[in-house]
mmCIF file of C-alpha atoms and ligand atoms in Angstrom:
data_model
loop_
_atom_site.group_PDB
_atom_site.id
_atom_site.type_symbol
_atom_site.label_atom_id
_atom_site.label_comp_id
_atom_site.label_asym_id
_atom_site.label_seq_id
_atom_site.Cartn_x
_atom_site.Cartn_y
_atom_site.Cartn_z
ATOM 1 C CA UNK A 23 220.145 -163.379 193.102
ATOM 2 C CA UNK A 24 221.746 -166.323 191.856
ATOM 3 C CA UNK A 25 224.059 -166.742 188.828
ATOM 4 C CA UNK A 26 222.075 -168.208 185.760
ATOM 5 C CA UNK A 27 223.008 -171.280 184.410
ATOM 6 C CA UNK A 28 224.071 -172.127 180.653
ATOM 7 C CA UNK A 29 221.678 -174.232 178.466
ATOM 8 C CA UNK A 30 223.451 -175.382 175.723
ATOM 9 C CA UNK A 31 221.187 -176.085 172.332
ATOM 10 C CA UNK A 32 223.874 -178.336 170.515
ATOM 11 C CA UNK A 33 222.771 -178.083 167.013
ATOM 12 C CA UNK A 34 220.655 -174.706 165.475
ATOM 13 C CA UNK A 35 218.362 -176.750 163.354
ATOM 14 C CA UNK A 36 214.061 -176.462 162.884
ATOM 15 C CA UNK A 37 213.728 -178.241 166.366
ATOM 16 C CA UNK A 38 216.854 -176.675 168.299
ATOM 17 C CA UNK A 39 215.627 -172.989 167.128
ATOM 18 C CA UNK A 40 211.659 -173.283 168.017
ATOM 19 C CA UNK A 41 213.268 -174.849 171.378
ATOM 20 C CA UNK A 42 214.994 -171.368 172.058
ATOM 21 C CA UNK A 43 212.569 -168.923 170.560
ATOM 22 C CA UNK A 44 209.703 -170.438 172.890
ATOM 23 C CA UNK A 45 212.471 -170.086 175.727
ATOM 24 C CA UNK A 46 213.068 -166.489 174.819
ATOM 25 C CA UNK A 47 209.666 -165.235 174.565
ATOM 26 C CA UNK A 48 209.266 -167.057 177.930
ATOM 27 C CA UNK A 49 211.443 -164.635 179.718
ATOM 28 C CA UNK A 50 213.909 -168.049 180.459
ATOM 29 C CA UNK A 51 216.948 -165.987 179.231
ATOM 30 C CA UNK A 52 216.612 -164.426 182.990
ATOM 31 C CA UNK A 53 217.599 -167.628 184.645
ATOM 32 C CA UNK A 54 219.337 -168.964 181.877
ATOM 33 C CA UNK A 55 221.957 -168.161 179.249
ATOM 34 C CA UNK A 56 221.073 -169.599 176.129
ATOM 35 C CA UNK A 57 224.087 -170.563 173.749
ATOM 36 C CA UNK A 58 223.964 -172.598 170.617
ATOM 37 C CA UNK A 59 226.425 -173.604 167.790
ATOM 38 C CA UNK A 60 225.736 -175.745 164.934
ATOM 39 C CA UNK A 61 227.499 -177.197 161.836
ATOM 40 C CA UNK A 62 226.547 -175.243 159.577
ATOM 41 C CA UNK A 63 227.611 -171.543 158.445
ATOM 42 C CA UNK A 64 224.380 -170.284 159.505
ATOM 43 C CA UNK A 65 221.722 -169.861 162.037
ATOM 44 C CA UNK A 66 218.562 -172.408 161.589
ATOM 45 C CA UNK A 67 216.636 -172.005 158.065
ATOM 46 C CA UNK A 68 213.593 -173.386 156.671
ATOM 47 C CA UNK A 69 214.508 -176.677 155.530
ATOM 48 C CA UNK A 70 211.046 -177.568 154.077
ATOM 49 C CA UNK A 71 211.212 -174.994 151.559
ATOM 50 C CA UNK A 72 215.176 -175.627 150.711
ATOM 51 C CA UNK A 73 214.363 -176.184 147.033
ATOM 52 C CA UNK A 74 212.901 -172.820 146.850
ATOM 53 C CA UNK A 75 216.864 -172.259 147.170
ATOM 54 C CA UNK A 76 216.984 -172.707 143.596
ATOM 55 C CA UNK A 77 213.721 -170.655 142.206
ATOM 56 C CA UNK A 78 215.240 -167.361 143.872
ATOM 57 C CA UNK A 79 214.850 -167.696 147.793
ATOM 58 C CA UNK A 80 217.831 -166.448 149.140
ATOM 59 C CA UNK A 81 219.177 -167.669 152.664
ATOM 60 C CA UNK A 82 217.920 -164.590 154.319
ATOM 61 C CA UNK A 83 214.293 -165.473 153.081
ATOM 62 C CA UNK A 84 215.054 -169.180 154.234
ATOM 63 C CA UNK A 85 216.246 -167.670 158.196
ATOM 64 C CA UNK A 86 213.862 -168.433 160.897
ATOM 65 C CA UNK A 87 215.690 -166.492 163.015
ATOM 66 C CA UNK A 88 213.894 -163.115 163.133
ATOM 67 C CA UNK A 89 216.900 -160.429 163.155
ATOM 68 C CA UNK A 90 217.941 -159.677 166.690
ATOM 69 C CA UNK A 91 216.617 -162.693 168.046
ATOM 70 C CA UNK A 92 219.662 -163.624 168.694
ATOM 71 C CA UNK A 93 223.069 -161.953 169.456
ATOM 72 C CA UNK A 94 226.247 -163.387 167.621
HETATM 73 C C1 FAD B 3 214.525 -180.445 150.960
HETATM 74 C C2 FAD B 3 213.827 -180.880 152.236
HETATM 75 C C3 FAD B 3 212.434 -180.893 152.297
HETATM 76 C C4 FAD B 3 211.766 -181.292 153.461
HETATM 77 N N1 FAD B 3 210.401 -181.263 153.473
HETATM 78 C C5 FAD B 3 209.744 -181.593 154.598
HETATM 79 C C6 FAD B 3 208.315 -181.505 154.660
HETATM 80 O O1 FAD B 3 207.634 -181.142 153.690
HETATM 81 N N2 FAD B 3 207.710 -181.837 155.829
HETATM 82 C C7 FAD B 3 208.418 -182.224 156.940
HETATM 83 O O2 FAD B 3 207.796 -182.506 157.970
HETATM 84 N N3 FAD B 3 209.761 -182.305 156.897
HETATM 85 C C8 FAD B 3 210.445 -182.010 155.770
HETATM 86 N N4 FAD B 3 211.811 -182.094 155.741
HETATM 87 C C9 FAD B 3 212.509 -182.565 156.926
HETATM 88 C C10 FAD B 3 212.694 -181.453 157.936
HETATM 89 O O3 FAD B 3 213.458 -180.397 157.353
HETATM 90 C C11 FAD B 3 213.429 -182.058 159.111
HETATM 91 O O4 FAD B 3 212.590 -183.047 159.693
HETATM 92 C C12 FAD B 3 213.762 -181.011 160.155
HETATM 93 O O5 FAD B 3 214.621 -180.025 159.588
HETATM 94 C C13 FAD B 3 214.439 -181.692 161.326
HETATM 95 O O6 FAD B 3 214.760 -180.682 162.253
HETATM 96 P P1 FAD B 3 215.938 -180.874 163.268
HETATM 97 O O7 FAD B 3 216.069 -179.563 164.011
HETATM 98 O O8 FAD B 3 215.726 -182.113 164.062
HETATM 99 O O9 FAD B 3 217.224 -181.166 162.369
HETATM 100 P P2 FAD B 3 217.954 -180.216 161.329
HETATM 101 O O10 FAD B 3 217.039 -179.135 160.822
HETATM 102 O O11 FAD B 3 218.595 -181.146 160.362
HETATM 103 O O12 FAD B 3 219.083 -179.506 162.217
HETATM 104 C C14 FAD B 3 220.198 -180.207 162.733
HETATM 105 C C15 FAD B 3 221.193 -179.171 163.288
HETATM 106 O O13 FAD B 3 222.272 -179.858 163.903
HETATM 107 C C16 FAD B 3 223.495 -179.330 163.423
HETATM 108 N N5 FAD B 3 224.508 -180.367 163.518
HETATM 109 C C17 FAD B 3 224.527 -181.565 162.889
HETATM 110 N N6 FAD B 3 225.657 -182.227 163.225
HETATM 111 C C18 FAD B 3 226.338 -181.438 164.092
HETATM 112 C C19 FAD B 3 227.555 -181.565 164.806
HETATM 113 N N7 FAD B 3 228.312 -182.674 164.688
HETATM 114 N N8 FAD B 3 227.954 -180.550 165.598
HETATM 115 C C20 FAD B 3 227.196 -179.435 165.730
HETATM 116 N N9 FAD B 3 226.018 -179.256 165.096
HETATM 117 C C21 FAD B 3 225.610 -180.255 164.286
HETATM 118 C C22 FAD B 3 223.201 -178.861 162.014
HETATM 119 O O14 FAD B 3 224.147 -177.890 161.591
HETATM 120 C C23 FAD B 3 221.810 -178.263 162.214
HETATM 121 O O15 FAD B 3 221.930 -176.945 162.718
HETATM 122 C C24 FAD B 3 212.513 -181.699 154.599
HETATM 123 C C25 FAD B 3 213.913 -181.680 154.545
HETATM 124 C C26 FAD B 3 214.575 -181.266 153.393
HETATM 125 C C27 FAD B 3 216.098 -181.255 153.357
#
C-alpha cells in the first residue's frame, strides 16, 4: 500500500470547505490526508447569512462544518 499524500486546502472558506466535504464523502481521505488552516479563529461559516450575526445567529448556527467532520 502506498503512503497517502497531503492535500493542503490553504484557506477554510465557503469554496475551500465544500472542496473537502465532497472529498470526504468521496472516500479521498484513503489516499489522501486532508489538512487545512485558515485566517480566521474558526472553521468555514456561512458568510451569506453573516448579518444574521447580529439578529441572534450565533457562530455555531453560522458553521458549515457539521461536528466531527473534521478532527482538530
Ligand atoms: C455579509 C456578506 C453577504 C454575502 N452575501 C452573498 C450572497 O447573497 N450571495 C453570494 O453569492 N455571495 C455572497 N457573499 C459573498 C460570499 O460569502 C463569498 O463569495 C464566498 O464566501 C467566497 O468564498 P471563498 O471560499 O472563496 O472565500 P471566503 O469565504 O472569503 O474564505 C477565504 C478563506 O481564506 C482564509 N484566508 C484569507 N487569507 C488568508 C491567509 N493569508 N492565510 C490563510 N488563510 C487565509 C480566510 O480565513 C477564509 O477561511 C456575501 C459575503 C458577505 C461578507
Amino acid at each position: 500500500m502506498t503512503a497517502k499524500k497531503n492535500l493542503i486546502v490553504i484557506g477554510n472558506g465557503m469554496v475551500g470547505h465544500k472542496f473537502l466535504e465532497l472529498m470526504i464523502r468521496s472516500g479521498a481521505t484513503q489516499y489522501w490526508n486532508l489538512i487545512t488552516f485558515c485566517e480566521e479563529p474558526r472553521v468555514a461559516y456561512d458568510r451569506v447569512n453573516l448579518s444574521g450575526y447580529f439578529s441572534g445567529k450565533t457562530a455555531a448556527d453560522l458553521s458549515l462544518v457539521e461536528p466531527g467532520l473534521y478532527h482538530w
